[in-house]
Short mmCIF file of C-alpha atoms in Angstrom, two decimals:
data_model
loop_
_atom_site.label_atom_id
_atom_site.label_comp_id
_atom_site.label_asym_id
_atom_site.label_seq_id
_atom_site.Cartn_x
_atom_site.Cartn_y
_atom_site.Cartn_z
CA UNK Z 93 85.47 -161.29 -16.12
CA UNK Z 94 86.08 -161.75 -19.58
CA UNK Z 95 89.51 -161.08 -20.93
CA UNK Z 96 89.75 -159.27 -24.28
CA UNK Z 97 91.27 -161.31 -27.16
CA UNK Z 98 94.62 -160.52 -28.24
CA UNK Z 99 94.93 -158.90 -31.59
CA UNK Z 100 98.53 -158.42 -32.85
CA UNK Z 101 99.28 -154.77 -33.93
CA UNK Z 102 100.04 -155.99 -37.55
CA UNK Z 103 96.59 -157.24 -37.80
CA UNK Z 104 94.82 -154.30 -36.18
CA UNK Z 105 96.49 -151.87 -38.56
CA UNK Z 106 95.97 -154.13 -41.37
CA UNK Z 107 92.21 -154.25 -40.30
CA UNK Z 108 92.06 -150.70 -40.12
CA UNK Z 109 93.70 -150.00 -43.62
CA UNK Z 110 91.35 -152.39 -45.28
CA UNK Z 111 88.44 -150.72 -43.79
CA UNK Z 112 89.76 -147.29 -45.19
CA UNK Z 113 90.50 -148.61 -48.39
CA UNK Z 114 87.01 -150.17 -48.77
CA UNK Z 115 85.61 -146.92 -47.83
CA UNK Z 116 87.54 -145.03 -50.37
CA UNK Z 117 86.85 -147.43 -53.19
CA UNK Z 118 83.20 -147.14 -53.02
CA UNK Z 119 83.62 -143.48 -54.27
CA UNK Z 120 84.38 -142.50 -57.94
CA UNK Z 121 87.62 -141.81 -58.84
CA UNK Z 122 89.16 -138.80 -59.99
CA UNK Z 123 92.35 -137.58 -61.70
CA UNK Z 124 94.82 -134.70 -61.59
CA UNK Z 125 96.95 -134.13 -64.61
CA UNK Z 126 99.58 -131.41 -65.28
CA UNK Z 127 99.10 -129.53 -68.71
CA UNK Z 128 101.07 -126.93 -70.30
CA UNK Z 129 99.58 -123.81 -68.54
CA UNK Z 130 98.78 -125.54 -65.03
CA UNK Z 131 97.18 -128.28 -63.37
CA UNK Z 132 93.51 -129.74 -64.13
CA UNK Z 133 91.39 -131.70 -61.79
CA UNK Z 134 88.67 -133.87 -63.38
CA UNK Z 135 86.09 -136.00 -61.61
CA UNK Z 136 82.75 -137.42 -61.91
CA UNK Z 137 80.44 -135.97 -59.66
CA UNK Z 138 76.67 -136.03 -60.11
CA UNK Z 139 76.24 -133.21 -57.48
CA UNK Z 140 76.54 -129.49 -58.40
CA UNK Z 141 76.98 -128.29 -54.64
CA UNK Z 142 79.19 -130.76 -53.19
CA UNK Z 143 82.43 -130.20 -54.42
CA UNK Z 144 85.45 -132.71 -54.75
CA UNK Z 145 87.91 -130.04 -55.82
CA UNK Z 146 88.49 -126.70 -54.14
CA UNK Z 147 90.68 -123.63 -53.66
CA UNK Z 148 92.89 -123.81 -50.69
CA UNK Z 149 95.03 -120.86 -51.54
CA UNK Z 150 96.54 -118.72 -54.56
CA UNK Z 151 98.42 -121.29 -56.22
CA UNK Z 152 97.29 -124.32 -54.09
CA UNK Z 153 94.29 -126.48 -54.92
CA UNK Z 154 92.62 -129.68 -52.99
CA UNK Z 155 91.01 -132.78 -54.47
CA UNK Z 156 89.55 -135.69 -52.43
CA UNK Z 157 87.96 -139.02 -52.80
CA UNK Z 158 86.01 -140.96 -50.29
CA UNK Z 159 83.67 -139.93 -47.61
CA UNK Z 160 82.41 -136.41 -47.95
CA UNK Z 161 81.94 -135.54 -44.32
CA UNK Z 162 85.30 -136.31 -43.69
CA UNK Z 163 87.25 -134.55 -46.42
CA UNK Z 164 85.11 -131.51 -45.94
CA UNK Z 165 86.39 -131.27 -42.66
CA UNK Z 166 90.22 -131.50 -43.70
CA UNK Z 167 89.29 -129.01 -46.44
CA UNK Z 168 88.35 -126.27 -44.14
CA UNK Z 169 90.97 -127.04 -41.70
CA UNK Z 170 93.44 -126.56 -44.77
CA UNK Z 171 91.90 -123.28 -45.84
CA UNK Z 172 92.25 -122.06 -42.22
CA UNK Z 173 95.77 -123.14 -42.00
CA UNK Z 174 96.62 -121.35 -45.21
CA UNK Z 175 94.69 -118.23 -44.43
CA UNK Z 176 96.25 -117.81 -41.12
CA UNK Z 177 99.71 -118.51 -42.32
CA UNK Z 178 99.11 -116.05 -45.24
CA UNK Z 179 97.90 -113.28 -42.75
CA UNK Z 180 100.64 -113.78 -40.19
CA UNK Z 181 103.44 -113.94 -42.60
CA UNK Z 182 103.04 -113.41 -46.23
CA UNK Z 183 100.98 -115.09 -49.34
CA UNK Z 184 104.07 -116.37 -50.57
CA UNK Z 185 104.80 -118.48 -47.35
CA UNK Z 186 101.81 -120.73 -47.94
CA UNK Z 187 103.10 -123.67 -49.75
CA UNK Z 188 101.71 -126.92 -50.90
CA UNK Z 189 104.45 -129.04 -49.06
CA UNK Z 190 103.54 -127.29 -45.83
CA UNK Z 191 100.10 -128.06 -46.18
CA UNK Z 192 100.59 -131.47 -47.28
CA UNK Z 193 102.67 -131.95 -43.95
CA UNK Z 194 99.74 -130.82 -41.89
CA UNK Z 195 97.33 -133.02 -43.70
CA UNK Z 196 99.83 -135.97 -43.40
CA UNK Z 197 99.98 -135.57 -39.59
CA UNK Z 198 96.50 -135.21 -39.10
CA UNK Z 199 95.52 -138.22 -41.12
CA UNK Z 200 98.35 -140.33 -39.59
CA UNK Z 201 97.42 -139.27 -36.08
CA UNK Z 202 93.83 -140.45 -36.65
CA UNK Z 203 94.90 -143.62 -38.61
CA UNK Z 204 96.88 -145.01 -35.36
CA UNK Z 205 94.65 -143.65 -32.81
CA UNK Z 206 92.71 -146.56 -31.31
CA UNK Z 207 90.07 -144.22 -30.06
CA UNK Z 208 88.97 -143.11 -33.40
CA UNK Z 209 88.14 -144.79 -36.79
CA UNK Z 210 90.52 -144.16 -39.66
CA UNK Z 211 89.25 -141.67 -42.13
CA UNK Z 212 88.04 -143.04 -45.43
CA UNK Z 213 89.66 -140.38 -47.62
CA UNK Z 214 92.42 -140.10 -50.12
CA UNK Z 215 93.69 -136.48 -50.93
CA UNK Z 216 95.55 -134.64 -53.66
CA UNK Z 217 97.34 -131.33 -52.76
CA UNK Z 218 98.59 -129.61 -55.94
CA UNK Z 219 100.51 -126.32 -56.27
CA UNK Z 220 101.10 -124.74 -59.57
CA UNK Z 221 104.50 -123.03 -60.08
CA UNK Z 222 105.65 -120.21 -62.39
CA UNK Z 223 106.79 -122.76 -64.69
CA UNK Z 224 105.82 -126.46 -65.34
CA UNK Z 225 109.07 -127.51 -63.46
CA UNK Z 226 107.66 -125.57 -60.53
CA UNK Z 227 104.38 -127.74 -60.42
CA UNK Z 228 104.07 -129.94 -57.36
CA UNK Z 229 101.54 -132.39 -56.73
CA UNK Z 230 101.17 -134.64 -53.43
CA UNK Z 231 98.99 -137.52 -52.99
CA UNK Z 232 98.06 -138.61 -49.47
CA UNK Z 233 96.56 -141.86 -48.90
CA UNK Z 234 94.23 -142.60 -45.83
CA UNK Z 235 97.26 -143.67 -43.52
CA UNK Z 236 99.21 -140.26 -43.47
CA UNK Z 237 102.05 -140.94 -45.82
CA UNK Z 238 102.93 -138.57 -48.50
CA UNK Z 239 103.58 -139.60 -52.17
CA UNK Z 240 105.12 -137.00 -54.48
CA UNK Z 241 103.84 -137.51 -57.93
CA UNK Z 242 104.76 -136.11 -61.41
CA UNK Z 243 102.60 -135.69 -64.37
CA UNK Z 244 99.67 -137.25 -63.59
CA UNK Z 245 97.92 -138.98 -60.45
CA UNK Z 246 94.70 -140.81 -59.73
CA UNK Z 247 92.66 -141.50 -56.53
CA UNK Z 248 89.56 -143.23 -55.49
CA UNK Z 249 88.09 -146.50 -56.53
CA UNK Z 250 89.91 -147.92 -59.55
CA UNK Z 251 93.07 -145.79 -59.01
CA UNK Z 252 95.47 -148.34 -59.99
CA UNK Z 253 93.75 -149.19 -63.51
CA UNK Z 254 93.14 -145.57 -64.19
CA UNK Z 255 96.75 -144.39 -63.32
CA UNK Z 256 98.52 -146.91 -65.13
CA UNK Z 257 96.31 -145.72 -68.19
CA UNK Z 258 97.37 -142.33 -67.49
CA UNK Z 259 100.80 -142.90 -67.16
CA UNK Z 260 101.23 -144.59 -70.52
CA UNK Z 261 99.52 -141.83 -72.17
CA UNK Z 262 100.21 -138.64 -70.33
CA UNK Z 263 102.97 -136.13 -71.85
CA UNK Z 264 104.42 -133.20 -70.78
CA UNK Z 265 103.13 -129.89 -72.76
CA UNK Z 266 99.78 -131.08 -73.38
CA UNK Z 267 96.78 -128.42 -73.95
CA UNK Z 268 94.03 -128.03 -71.62
CA UNK Z 269 91.71 -129.67 -74.08
CA UNK Z 270 93.99 -132.63 -74.75
CA UNK Z 271 94.59 -133.16 -71.02
CA UNK Z 272 90.90 -133.15 -70.43
CA UNK Z 273 90.31 -135.46 -73.11
CA UNK Z 274 92.68 -137.91 -71.68
CA UNK Z 275 91.27 -137.55 -68.24
CA UNK Z 276 87.72 -138.36 -69.24
CA UNK Z 277 89.08 -141.35 -71.25
CA UNK Z 278 90.79 -142.53 -68.33
CA UNK Z 279 87.91 -142.07 -65.81
CA UNK Z 280 85.58 -143.88 -68.12
CA UNK Z 281 87.40 -147.08 -67.71
CA UNK Z 282 86.56 -146.76 -64.12
CA UNK Z 283 84.31 -150.00 -63.86
CA UNK Z 284 86.12 -153.33 -64.70
CA UNK Z 285 87.76 -152.15 -67.73
CA UNK Z 286 84.58 -151.71 -69.62
CA UNK Z 287 84.32 -148.27 -71.15
CA UNK Z 288 81.39 -145.95 -70.61
CA UNK Z 289 80.20 -142.61 -71.58
CA UNK Z 290 80.48 -139.82 -69.00
CA UNK Z 291 78.11 -136.85 -69.89
CA UNK Z 292 79.47 -133.31 -69.63
CA UNK Z 293 76.98 -132.46 -66.83
CA UNK Z 294 78.38 -135.31 -64.64
CA UNK Z 295 82.01 -134.06 -64.68
CA UNK Z 296 83.51 -131.63 -62.31
CA UNK Z 297 86.61 -129.99 -63.76
CA UNK Z 298 88.69 -127.20 -62.27
CA UNK Z 299 92.11 -125.77 -63.14
CA UNK Z 300 94.93 -124.00 -61.43
CA UNK Z 301 96.04 -121.83 -64.39
CA UNK Z 302 99.33 -120.25 -64.06
CA UNK Z 303 98.48 -117.69 -66.83
CA UNK Z 304 95.45 -116.16 -64.89
CA UNK Z 305 96.42 -112.49 -64.17
CA UNK Z 306 94.96 -112.59 -60.73
CA UNK Z 307 96.68 -113.89 -57.73
CA UNK Z 308 94.29 -116.47 -57.21
CA UNK Z 309 95.26 -119.17 -59.86
CA UNK Z 310 92.35 -121.67 -58.97
CA UNK Z 311 89.10 -121.59 -61.45
CA UNK Z 312 86.23 -123.97 -61.92
CA UNK Z 313 85.44 -124.92 -65.48
CA UNK Z 314 81.49 -125.12 -65.85
CA UNK Z 315 78.70 -124.81 -68.40
CA UNK Z 316 79.44 -123.63 -72.06
CA UNK Z 317 83.29 -123.28 -71.35
CA UNK Z 318 83.39 -127.04 -70.52
CA UNK Z 319 81.28 -128.11 -73.33
CA UNK Z 320 83.52 -126.29 -75.72
CA UNK Z 321 86.69 -127.75 -74.43
CA UNK Z 322 85.43 -131.12 -74.61
CA UNK Z 323 84.32 -130.57 -78.17
CA UNK Z 324 87.74 -129.19 -79.13
CA UNK Z 325 89.15 -132.16 -77.43
CA UNK Z 326 92.57 -133.45 -78.94
CA UNK Z 327 92.62 -131.27 -81.90
CA UNK Z 328 95.45 -128.66 -80.98
CA UNK Z 329 94.28 -125.34 -80.11
CA UNK Z 330 95.57 -122.57 -78.00
CA UNK Z 331 93.01 -119.94 -77.65
CA UNK Z 332 90.33 -121.38 -75.29
CA UNK Z 333 92.73 -121.75 -72.43
CA UNK Z 334 92.78 -118.04 -72.12
CA UNK Z 335 90.44 -116.74 -69.38
CA UNK Z 336 87.69 -115.45 -71.27
CA UNK Z 337 85.17 -115.86 -68.74
CA UNK Z 338 87.20 -114.71 -65.92
CA UNK Z 339 85.04 -112.58 -63.37
CA UNK Z 340 81.64 -114.58 -64.38
CA UNK Z 341 82.88 -117.93 -63.74
CA UNK Z 342 84.82 -118.32 -60.68
CA UNK Z 343 82.26 -118.24 -57.79
CA UNK B 189 86.95 -113.57 -37.66
CA UNK B 190 85.30 -115.86 -35.50
CA UNK B 191 87.66 -118.90 -35.62
CA UNK B 192 90.52 -116.62 -35.15
CA UNK B 193 89.47 -114.91 -32.09
CA UNK B 194 89.07 -118.36 -30.48
CA UNK B 195 92.36 -119.89 -31.80
CA UNK B 196 94.67 -116.93 -31.76
CA UNK B 197 93.18 -113.71 -30.37
CA UNK B 198 96.32 -111.84 -29.99
CA UNK B 199 97.15 -111.34 -33.87
CA UNK B 200 93.44 -109.53 -34.22
CA UNK B 201 93.94 -105.67 -34.20
CA UNK B 202 91.09 -105.16 -31.87
CA UNK B 203 92.33 -107.41 -28.81
CA UNK B 204 95.75 -105.63 -28.33
CA UNK B 205 96.06 -103.83 -25.09
CA UNK B 206 96.97 -100.13 -25.63
CA UNK B 207 99.21 -98.42 -23.13
CA UNK B 208 97.97 -95.18 -21.52
CA UNK B 209 99.07 -92.04 -23.49
CA UNK B 210 99.23 -88.45 -22.93
CA UNK B 211 98.07 -86.24 -25.85
CA UNK B 212 97.99 -87.37 -29.61
CA UNK B 213 100.14 -90.03 -30.95
CA UNK B 214 102.02 -89.02 -34.10
CA UNK B 215 101.66 -91.55 -36.89
CA UNK B 216 101.22 -91.15 -40.58
CA UNK B 217 97.68 -90.20 -41.66
CA UNK B 218 96.00 -90.76 -45.04
CA UNK B 219 93.99 -88.25 -46.48
CA UNK B 220 91.30 -88.05 -49.23
CA UNK B 221 89.26 -90.84 -50.70
CA UNK B 222 86.49 -90.26 -53.33
CA UNK B 223 83.76 -92.42 -54.92
CA UNK B 224 81.36 -91.80 -57.80
CA UNK B 225 78.71 -94.26 -59.08
CA UNK B 226 77.82 -94.32 -62.98
CA UNK B 227 75.30 -96.61 -64.80
CA UNK B 228 77.00 -99.97 -64.69
CA UNK B 229 79.69 -99.71 -61.82
CA UNK B 230 81.27 -97.53 -59.39
CA UNK B 231 84.66 -95.60 -59.38
CA UNK B 232 86.86 -95.34 -56.16
CA UNK B 233 89.94 -93.11 -56.11
CA UNK B 234 92.42 -91.70 -53.66
CA UNK B 235 95.35 -89.32 -53.51
CA UNK B 236 98.83 -90.49 -52.58
CA UNK B 237 99.72 -88.29 -49.76
CA UNK B 238 100.26 -89.42 -46.24
CA UNK B 239 100.96 -86.86 -43.44
CA UNK B 240 102.09 -86.61 -39.86
CA UNK B 241 101.43 -83.20 -38.43
CA UNK B 242 102.86 -80.73 -40.77
CA UNK B 243 105.22 -83.09 -42.29
CA UNK B 244 104.44 -85.07 -45.48
CA UNK B 245 105.28 -88.52 -44.40
CA UNK B 246 105.14 -90.32 -47.91
CA UNK B 247 104.32 -89.20 -51.15
CA UNK B 248 103.28 -92.31 -52.95
CA UNK B 249 101.15 -94.26 -50.45
CA UNK B 250 98.48 -96.45 -51.71
CA UNK B 251 95.29 -96.04 -49.98
CA UNK B 252 92.78 -97.79 -52.39
CA UNK B 253 92.78 -101.63 -52.17
CA UNK B 254 90.74 -104.31 -53.80
CA UNK B 255 88.63 -105.95 -50.97
CA UNK B 256 87.84 -109.01 -53.30
CA UNK B 257 86.54 -109.23 -56.98
CA UNK B 258 83.65 -107.00 -56.76
CA UNK B 259 84.53 -104.56 -54.09
CA UNK B 260 87.14 -102.13 -53.16
CA UNK B 261 88.04 -100.20 -49.91
CA UNK B 262 89.70 -96.85 -49.77
CA UNK B 263 91.17 -95.76 -46.47
CA UNK B 264 91.65 -92.45 -44.58
CA UNK B 265 93.02 -92.01 -41.25
CA UNK B 266 95.92 -93.73 -39.24
CA UNK B 267 97.79 -95.49 -42.35
CA UNK B 268 99.33 -98.51 -40.35
CA UNK B 269 95.88 -99.51 -38.62
CA UNK B 270 94.08 -98.97 -41.95
CA UNK B 271 96.39 -100.95 -43.97
CA UNK B 272 96.05 -103.83 -41.44
CA UNK B 273 92.38 -103.53 -41.23
CA UNK B 274 92.14 -103.80 -45.03
CA UNK B 275 94.55 -106.80 -44.86
CA UNK B 276 91.99 -108.70 -42.30
CA UNK B 277 88.95 -107.65 -44.32
CA UNK B 278 90.26 -108.97 -47.56
CA UNK B 279 91.21 -112.26 -45.70
CA UNK B 280 87.92 -112.44 -44.07
CA UNK B 281 86.11 -112.04 -47.55
CA UNK B 282 88.31 -114.61 -49.22
CA UNK B 283 88.33 -117.10 -46.50
CA UNK B 284 84.20 -116.95 -46.45
CA UNK B 285 84.17 -117.33 -50.23
CA UNK B 286 86.60 -120.34 -49.89
CA UNK B 287 84.66 -122.36 -47.09
CA UNK B 288 81.48 -121.44 -48.12
CA UNK B 289 81.71 -121.65 -51.88
CA UNK B 290 79.84 -118.54 -52.28
CA UNK B 291 80.62 -114.66 -52.08
CA UNK B 292 79.19 -112.49 -49.31
CA UNK B 293 76.62 -110.15 -50.17
CA UNK B 294 77.48 -106.66 -50.82
CA UNK B 295 75.60 -105.54 -47.71
CA UNK B 296 77.22 -108.23 -45.79
CA UNK B 297 80.70 -107.26 -46.68
CA UNK B 298 79.55 -103.54 -45.78
CA UNK B 299 78.19 -104.58 -42.11
CA UNK B 300 81.59 -106.71 -41.46
CA UNK B 301 83.85 -103.72 -42.28
CA UNK B 302 81.38 -101.80 -39.80
CA UNK B 303 82.13 -104.25 -36.94
CA UNK B 304 85.90 -103.97 -37.51
CA UNK B 305 85.70 -100.20 -37.43
CA UNK B 306 83.82 -100.34 -34.17
CA UNK B 307 86.65 -102.64 -32.67
CA UNK B 308 89.05 -99.88 -33.16
CA UNK B 309 87.06 -97.40 -31.33
CA UNK B 310 89.47 -97.35 -28.37
CA UNK B 311 92.41 -96.34 -30.60
CA UNK B 312 90.19 -94.03 -32.45
CA UNK B 313 89.60 -91.98 -29.21
CA UNK B 314 93.37 -91.63 -28.79
CA UNK B 315 93.46 -89.89 -32.20
CA UNK B 316 94.36 -93.03 -34.25
CA UNK B 317 91.01 -93.34 -36.08
CA UNK B 318 90.38 -95.19 -39.34
CA UNK B 319 87.63 -94.02 -41.56
CA UNK B 320 87.47 -95.83 -44.82
CA UNK B 321 84.90 -95.52 -47.75
CA UNK B 322 83.56 -99.09 -49.22
CA UNK B 323 82.38 -99.30 -52.90
CA UNK B 324 81.22 -102.41 -54.91
CA UNK B 325 79.52 -103.68 -57.51
CA UNK B 326 76.02 -105.33 -56.46
CA UNK B 327 75.92 -108.56 -58.37
CA UNK B 328 72.30 -109.15 -57.13
CA UNK B 329 71.08 -105.50 -57.70
CA UNK B 330 73.51 -104.70 -60.85
CA UNK B 331 74.53 -101.63 -59.78
CA UNK B 332 77.53 -99.82 -57.93
CA UNK B 333 76.99 -98.75 -54.41
CA UNK B 334 79.07 -97.00 -52.12
CA UNK B 335 79.03 -97.04 -48.26
CA UNK B 336 80.58 -94.43 -45.83
CA UNK B 337 81.61 -95.02 -42.18
CA UNK B 338 82.21 -93.01 -39.18
CA UNK B 339 84.65 -93.95 -36.29
CA UNK B 340 82.22 -95.77 -34.37
CA UNK B 341 81.43 -98.05 -37.14
CA UNK B 342 78.24 -96.37 -38.09
CA UNK B 343 77.47 -97.00 -41.74
CA UNK B 344 75.54 -95.41 -44.06
CA UNK B 345 75.03 -95.96 -47.89
CA UNK B 346 75.57 -92.92 -50.05
CA UNK B 347 73.97 -92.22 -53.22
CA UNK B 348 75.82 -90.95 -56.41
CA UNK B 349 78.98 -89.79 -54.73
CA UNK B 350 80.73 -89.78 -51.48
CA UNK B 351 84.26 -88.75 -49.87
CA UNK B 352 86.20 -89.21 -46.75
CA UNK B 353 89.41 -87.84 -45.06
CA UNK B 354 90.58 -84.35 -44.73
CA UNK B 355 89.93 -83.04 -48.18
CA UNK B 356 86.54 -84.46 -48.56
CA UNK B 357 84.57 -81.34 -47.65
CA UNK B 358 86.26 -79.68 -50.74
CA UNK B 359 86.13 -82.94 -52.84
CA UNK B 360 82.42 -83.27 -52.10
CA UNK B 361 81.87 -79.59 -53.26
CA UNK B 362 83.33 -80.39 -56.41
CA UNK B 363 81.54 -83.63 -57.13
CA UNK B 364 78.11 -82.07 -56.20
CA UNK B 365 78.67 -79.59 -59.19
CA UNK B 366 79.99 -81.96 -61.54
CA UNK B 367 77.97 -85.00 -61.08
CA UNK B 368 75.40 -86.14 -63.64
CA UNK B 369 73.22 -89.38 -63.74
CA UNK B 370 74.50 -90.36 -67.39
CA UNK B 371 78.17 -90.34 -66.57
CA UNK B 372 80.39 -92.95 -68.83
CA UNK B 373 83.02 -94.86 -67.11
CA UNK B 374 85.43 -92.52 -68.70
CA UNK B 375 83.54 -89.32 -67.06
CA UNK B 376 83.40 -90.89 -63.78
CA UNK B 377 87.17 -91.50 -63.67
CA UNK B 378 87.77 -88.07 -64.84
CA UNK B 379 85.13 -86.53 -62.17
CA UNK B 380 87.02 -88.14 -59.53
CA UNK B 381 90.51 -87.15 -60.42
CA UNK B 382 88.86 -83.47 -60.87
CA UNK B 383 87.68 -83.88 -57.25
CA UNK B 384 90.93 -85.11 -55.89
CA UNK B 385 92.73 -81.90 -57.58
CA UNK B 386 90.05 -79.74 -55.95
CA UNK B 387 90.60 -81.25 -52.69
CA UNK B 388 94.63 -81.08 -53.05
CA UNK B 389 93.90 -77.22 -54.07
CA UNK B 390 92.35 -76.15 -50.85
CA UNK B 391 93.69 -79.07 -48.25
CA UNK B 392 97.31 -79.18 -47.32
CA UNK B 393 97.18 -82.52 -46.17
CA UNK B 394 95.74 -83.80 -49.67
CA UNK B 395 98.28 -84.38 -52.35
CA UNK B 396 97.77 -83.21 -55.90
CA UNK B 397 99.24 -84.97 -59.25
CA UNK B 398 103.05 -84.85 -58.93
CA UNK B 399 104.01 -84.52 -62.54
CA UNK B 400 107.79 -84.27 -61.86
CA UNK B 401 108.07 -87.59 -59.69
CA UNK B 402 105.15 -89.16 -61.59
CA UNK B 403 102.94 -89.76 -58.97
CA UNK B 404 99.38 -89.90 -59.84
CA UNK B 405 96.03 -90.69 -58.01
CA UNK B 406 95.19 -94.34 -57.85
CA UNK B 407 91.66 -94.94 -59.78
CA UNK B 408 89.94 -98.07 -59.57
CA UNK B 409 86.83 -99.12 -61.40
CA UNK B 410 84.41 -101.81 -60.45
CA UNK B 411 81.76 -103.30 -62.89
CA UNK B 412 80.14 -106.29 -63.79
CA UNK B 413 83.41 -107.43 -65.12
CA UNK B 414 85.09 -107.05 -61.62
CA UNK B 415 87.72 -104.93 -60.05
CA UNK B 416 90.17 -103.04 -62.25
CA UNK B 417 92.95 -100.58 -61.36
CA UNK B 418 93.93 -98.09 -63.93
CA UNK B 419 97.31 -98.30 -65.00
CA UNK B 420 99.78 -95.66 -64.51
CA UNK B 421 99.61 -94.51 -68.13
CA UNK B 422 95.69 -94.30 -68.03
CA UNK B 423 95.83 -92.27 -64.66
CA UNK B 424 98.42 -90.14 -65.76
CA UNK B 425 96.76 -89.15 -69.21
CA UNK B 426 93.64 -88.23 -66.96
CA UNK B 427 95.78 -86.14 -64.72
CA UNK B 428 97.75 -84.56 -67.31
CA UNK B 429 94.56 -83.47 -69.46
CA UNK B 430 93.16 -81.83 -66.22
CA UNK B 431 96.42 -80.00 -65.58
CA UNK B 432 96.53 -78.56 -69.00
CA UNK B 433 93.02 -77.17 -68.72
CA UNK B 434 93.68 -75.80 -65.42
CA UNK B 435 96.53 -73.85 -66.78
CA UNK B 436 93.89 -71.84 -68.48
CA UNK B 437 91.15 -72.23 -65.71
CA UNK B 438 92.71 -72.66 -62.31
CA UNK B 439 89.56 -73.46 -60.55
CA UNK B 440 88.40 -76.06 -63.05
CA UNK B 441 85.24 -76.47 -65.04
CA UNK B 442 82.29 -74.09 -64.28
CA UNK B 443 78.91 -75.25 -63.62
CA UNK B 444 75.79 -73.38 -64.74
CA UNK B 445 74.48 -70.81 -62.52
CA UNK B 446 70.84 -71.56 -62.58
#
């Protein structure tokens, strides 16, 4: 009979972390930024059908980098958790903190369980408050830890380069167009610091807009509206963030 | 909801055991709901009264709810059960939309409501029936549609107008005489309030506009732009103009004889 090789727990965990990190790094990065009226999610996504961002509940949005089937699984789990909470108690009782805790537990259990391979995903859970001070952004790395972020956060392949770029330039109270412009600039430094152009049709953009009159604050920005925002980019504007295309754009 | 019935079946309304009872249970009942289609959308409205036997249980109950962006449901019958059913229905539509990334078709929503009513049949036979009226804007066919139900969950699409609840007979009579194919949105909102007025006129369980307490019918409009509930100012304006005319003509507008 052969005896298995001894692998120290430190080594085993390091290997698993390395595996997960590599998997995440293969995907494109995405960024989440606070702006004056809410939180904006921006990422590069060639697919129109497989979303990286989605709505979890009234004020809560979800963003994920990494392996699609794994984060899709977590997303559906999150929607179920939130809807069940909201139905059993009240809509106000569903919070980003509670959801982030559930995700941390799930990811942590999977990461340290020897029977399963670690998930190659990194998540962001964001909740938009009544005021900018009430906004919450949580980043959840593959190992189940939670990082409470402010202002801006990047996850995915070149997250470190991008987030340091964002940290230097992000200010509170930016308009949506300004924030979007900054996000696209940051994302275009994805590969090795050299800049490249990302066309509008490869961008996936969504917002949690606190000025929306509906209970559900999540909205995707697509097509003409996105083009208009990108054109404005930087120049100070106020009108376009108003929900001019409310009913038609949020399917 | 399939997930819920596996995960936590006890919180679904249909899965609760009822104790056997003698006679009819007294619980607040909602009364009249009316709906009218017009080119470009549909209007759904309800009075504000809930009754328990001969007592007015509540004067300002709300019986018309948005189901999602493009549909609404008005409820007649046992108020408590109906409100819970609507809550679950809203949840289910929203959940489907979030998980699948697309809305259910209007037919799909109507069918779903039908199975929910069917699961309440046991309670309906003990006198706790829920009979909603479902109205929505069909984004694919680009028109407003109305669906009515019976206690067993039987679903039927209604054309032009429909009513449910104790005052529905009178409301339907009024709508039959007032309906035209070329109603504007403003005409349609006026028509439903006229119908509710006539229902309240002849049915003791339906409440008319209460000017003293400023309680007016809830009127909702669903068009291409989505669901909108008329503000209190708008619905009071309609109710007041009707009241003014009825001071001269208590029976309301007259239709032509031939």
